[in-house]
Short mmCIF file of C-alpha atoms in Angstrom, two decimals:
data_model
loop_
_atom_site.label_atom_id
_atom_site.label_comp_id
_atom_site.label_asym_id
_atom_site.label_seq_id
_atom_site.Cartn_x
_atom_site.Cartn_y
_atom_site.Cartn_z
CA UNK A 177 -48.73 58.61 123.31
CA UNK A 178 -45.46 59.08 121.47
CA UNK A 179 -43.48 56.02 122.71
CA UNK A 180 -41.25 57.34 124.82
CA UNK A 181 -40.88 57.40 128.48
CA UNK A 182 -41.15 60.17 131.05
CA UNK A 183 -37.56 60.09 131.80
CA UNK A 184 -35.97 60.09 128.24
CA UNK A 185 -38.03 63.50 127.84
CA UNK A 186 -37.76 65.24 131.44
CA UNK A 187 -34.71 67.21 131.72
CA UNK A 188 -33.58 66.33 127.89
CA UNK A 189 -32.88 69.35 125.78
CA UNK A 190 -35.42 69.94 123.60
CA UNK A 191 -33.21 69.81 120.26
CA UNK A 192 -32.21 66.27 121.52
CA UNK A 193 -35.72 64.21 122.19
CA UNK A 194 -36.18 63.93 118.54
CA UNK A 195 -40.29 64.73 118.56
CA UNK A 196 -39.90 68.00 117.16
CA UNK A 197 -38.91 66.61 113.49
CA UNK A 198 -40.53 68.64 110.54
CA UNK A 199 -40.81 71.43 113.02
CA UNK A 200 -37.96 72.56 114.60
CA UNK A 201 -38.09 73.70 118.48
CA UNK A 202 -37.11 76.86 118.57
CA UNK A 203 -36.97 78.24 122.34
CA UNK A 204 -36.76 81.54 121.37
CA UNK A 205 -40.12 81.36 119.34
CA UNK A 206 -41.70 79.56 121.88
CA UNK A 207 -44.95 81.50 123.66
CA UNK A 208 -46.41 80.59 127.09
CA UNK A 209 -50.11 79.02 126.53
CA UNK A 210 -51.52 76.10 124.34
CA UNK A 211 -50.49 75.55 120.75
CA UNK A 212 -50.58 72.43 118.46
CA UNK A 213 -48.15 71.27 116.88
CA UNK A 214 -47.03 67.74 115.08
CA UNK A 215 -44.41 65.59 117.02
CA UNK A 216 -42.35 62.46 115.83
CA UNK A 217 -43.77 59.37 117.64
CA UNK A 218 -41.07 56.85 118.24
CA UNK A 219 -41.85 54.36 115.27
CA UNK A 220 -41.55 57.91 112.98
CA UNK A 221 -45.22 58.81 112.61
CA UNK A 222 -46.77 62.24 113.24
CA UNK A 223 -49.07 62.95 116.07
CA UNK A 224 -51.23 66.12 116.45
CA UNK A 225 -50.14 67.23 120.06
CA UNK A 226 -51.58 70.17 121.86
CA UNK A 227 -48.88 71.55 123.90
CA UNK A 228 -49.67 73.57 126.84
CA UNK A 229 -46.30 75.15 127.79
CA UNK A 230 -44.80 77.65 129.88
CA UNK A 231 -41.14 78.64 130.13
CA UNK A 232 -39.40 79.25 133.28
CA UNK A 233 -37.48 82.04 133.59
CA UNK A 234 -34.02 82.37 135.80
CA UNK A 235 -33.20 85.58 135.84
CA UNK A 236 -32.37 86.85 132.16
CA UNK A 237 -31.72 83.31 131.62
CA UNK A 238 -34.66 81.21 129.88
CA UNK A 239 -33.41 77.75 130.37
CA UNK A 240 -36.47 75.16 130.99
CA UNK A 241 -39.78 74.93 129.46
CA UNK A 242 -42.81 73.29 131.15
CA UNK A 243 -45.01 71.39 129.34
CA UNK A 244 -48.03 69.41 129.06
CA UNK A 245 -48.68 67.17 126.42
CA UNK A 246 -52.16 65.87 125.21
CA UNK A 247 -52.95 64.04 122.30
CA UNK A 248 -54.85 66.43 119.97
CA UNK A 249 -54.38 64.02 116.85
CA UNK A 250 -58.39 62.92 116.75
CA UNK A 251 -59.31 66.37 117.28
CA UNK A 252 -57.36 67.45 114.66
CA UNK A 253 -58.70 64.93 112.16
CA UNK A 254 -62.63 65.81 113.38
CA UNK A 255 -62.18 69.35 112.80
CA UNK A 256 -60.64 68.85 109.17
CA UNK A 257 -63.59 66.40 108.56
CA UNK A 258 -65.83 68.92 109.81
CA UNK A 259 -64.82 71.79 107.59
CA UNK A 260 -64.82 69.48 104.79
CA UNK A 261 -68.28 68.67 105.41
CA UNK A 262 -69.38 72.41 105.76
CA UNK A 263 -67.99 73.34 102.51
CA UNK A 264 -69.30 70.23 100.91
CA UNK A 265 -72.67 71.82 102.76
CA UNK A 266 -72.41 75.33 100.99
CA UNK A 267 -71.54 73.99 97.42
CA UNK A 268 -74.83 72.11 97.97
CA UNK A 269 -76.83 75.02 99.27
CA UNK A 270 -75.70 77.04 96.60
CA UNK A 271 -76.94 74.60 93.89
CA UNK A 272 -80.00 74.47 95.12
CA UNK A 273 -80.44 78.10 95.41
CA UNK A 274 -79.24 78.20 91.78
CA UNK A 275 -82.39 75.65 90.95
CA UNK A 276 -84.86 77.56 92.33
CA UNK A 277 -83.51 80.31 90.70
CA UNK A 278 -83.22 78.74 87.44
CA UNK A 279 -87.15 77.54 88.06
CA UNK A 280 -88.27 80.43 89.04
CA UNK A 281 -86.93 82.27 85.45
CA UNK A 282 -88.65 79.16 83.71
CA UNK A 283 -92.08 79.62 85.39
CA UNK A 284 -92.12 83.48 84.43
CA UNK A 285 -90.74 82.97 81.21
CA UNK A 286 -93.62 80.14 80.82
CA UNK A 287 -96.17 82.64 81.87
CA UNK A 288 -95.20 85.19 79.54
CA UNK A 289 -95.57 82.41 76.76
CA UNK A 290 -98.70 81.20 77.83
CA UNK A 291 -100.35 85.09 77.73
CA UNK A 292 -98.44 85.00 74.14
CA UNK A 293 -100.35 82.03 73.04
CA UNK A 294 -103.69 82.77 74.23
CA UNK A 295 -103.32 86.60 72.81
CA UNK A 296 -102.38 85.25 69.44
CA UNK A 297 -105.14 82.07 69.51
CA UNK A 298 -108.34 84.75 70.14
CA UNK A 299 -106.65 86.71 67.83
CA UNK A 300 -106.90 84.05 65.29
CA UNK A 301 -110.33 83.17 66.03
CA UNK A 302 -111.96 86.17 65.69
CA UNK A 303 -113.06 86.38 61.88
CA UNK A 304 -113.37 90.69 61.50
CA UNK A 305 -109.30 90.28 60.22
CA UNK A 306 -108.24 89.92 56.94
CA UNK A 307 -106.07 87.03 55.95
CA UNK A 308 -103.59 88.88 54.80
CA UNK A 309 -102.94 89.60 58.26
CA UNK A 310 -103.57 86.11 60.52
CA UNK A 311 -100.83 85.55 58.00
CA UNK A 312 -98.46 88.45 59.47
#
């Protein structure tokens, strides 16, 4: 997974393996449970590991750290295309909510017109008015 063996890591201080790169370990930081973070592969490269850790304790002393590595770097890269997705999902939903909207001002709007029209066409047609005032 990062091109290095079992041995080179087990027992090597963590300062000294190298994986930690833009991430520094820092022991003191370091909670008990699962976290991910990126590690240096051997050829250089970044990897999205999930580290499950716990530290052993000797005494007041906190010395050794436990942990399980599992590549997390697919994961990773679903769940970023994922969210990408769901916002590209919202911007569309709110477009279309904006159409509708935008229609249904239109078809009122065209209603309102339409009563206009037809108010003003009888109104024209009917011959009691003088012509001063089809006119007006």
């Amino acid at each position: 997974m990062l091109g290095r063996s079992r041995q080179s890591l087990i027992g090597a201080p963590a300062a000294e393996t190298g994986l930690w790169g833009k991430q520094a370990f820092d022991p003191d930081a370091f909670q008990d449970g699962v976290s991910v973070r990126e590690l240096r592969t051997e050829d250089g490269s970044f990897r999205a590991i999930e580290l499950n850790g716990l530290r052993l304790r000797d005494g007041e002393r906190t010395g050794s750290f436990e942990l399980v590595l599992r590549d997390a770097t697919e994961r990773v890269r679903s769940e970023a295309t994922r969210r990408g997705l769901e916002a590209h999902l919202r911007r569309s939903q709110k477009t279309e909510a904006l159409g509708r909207l935008a229609g249904g001002v239109a078809h009122d709007f065209n209603n309102l017109l339409t009563i206009i029209l037809s108010n003003s066409s009888a109104l024209a047609m009917n011959t009691d008015f003088d012509e001063v005032v089809l006119e007006q």
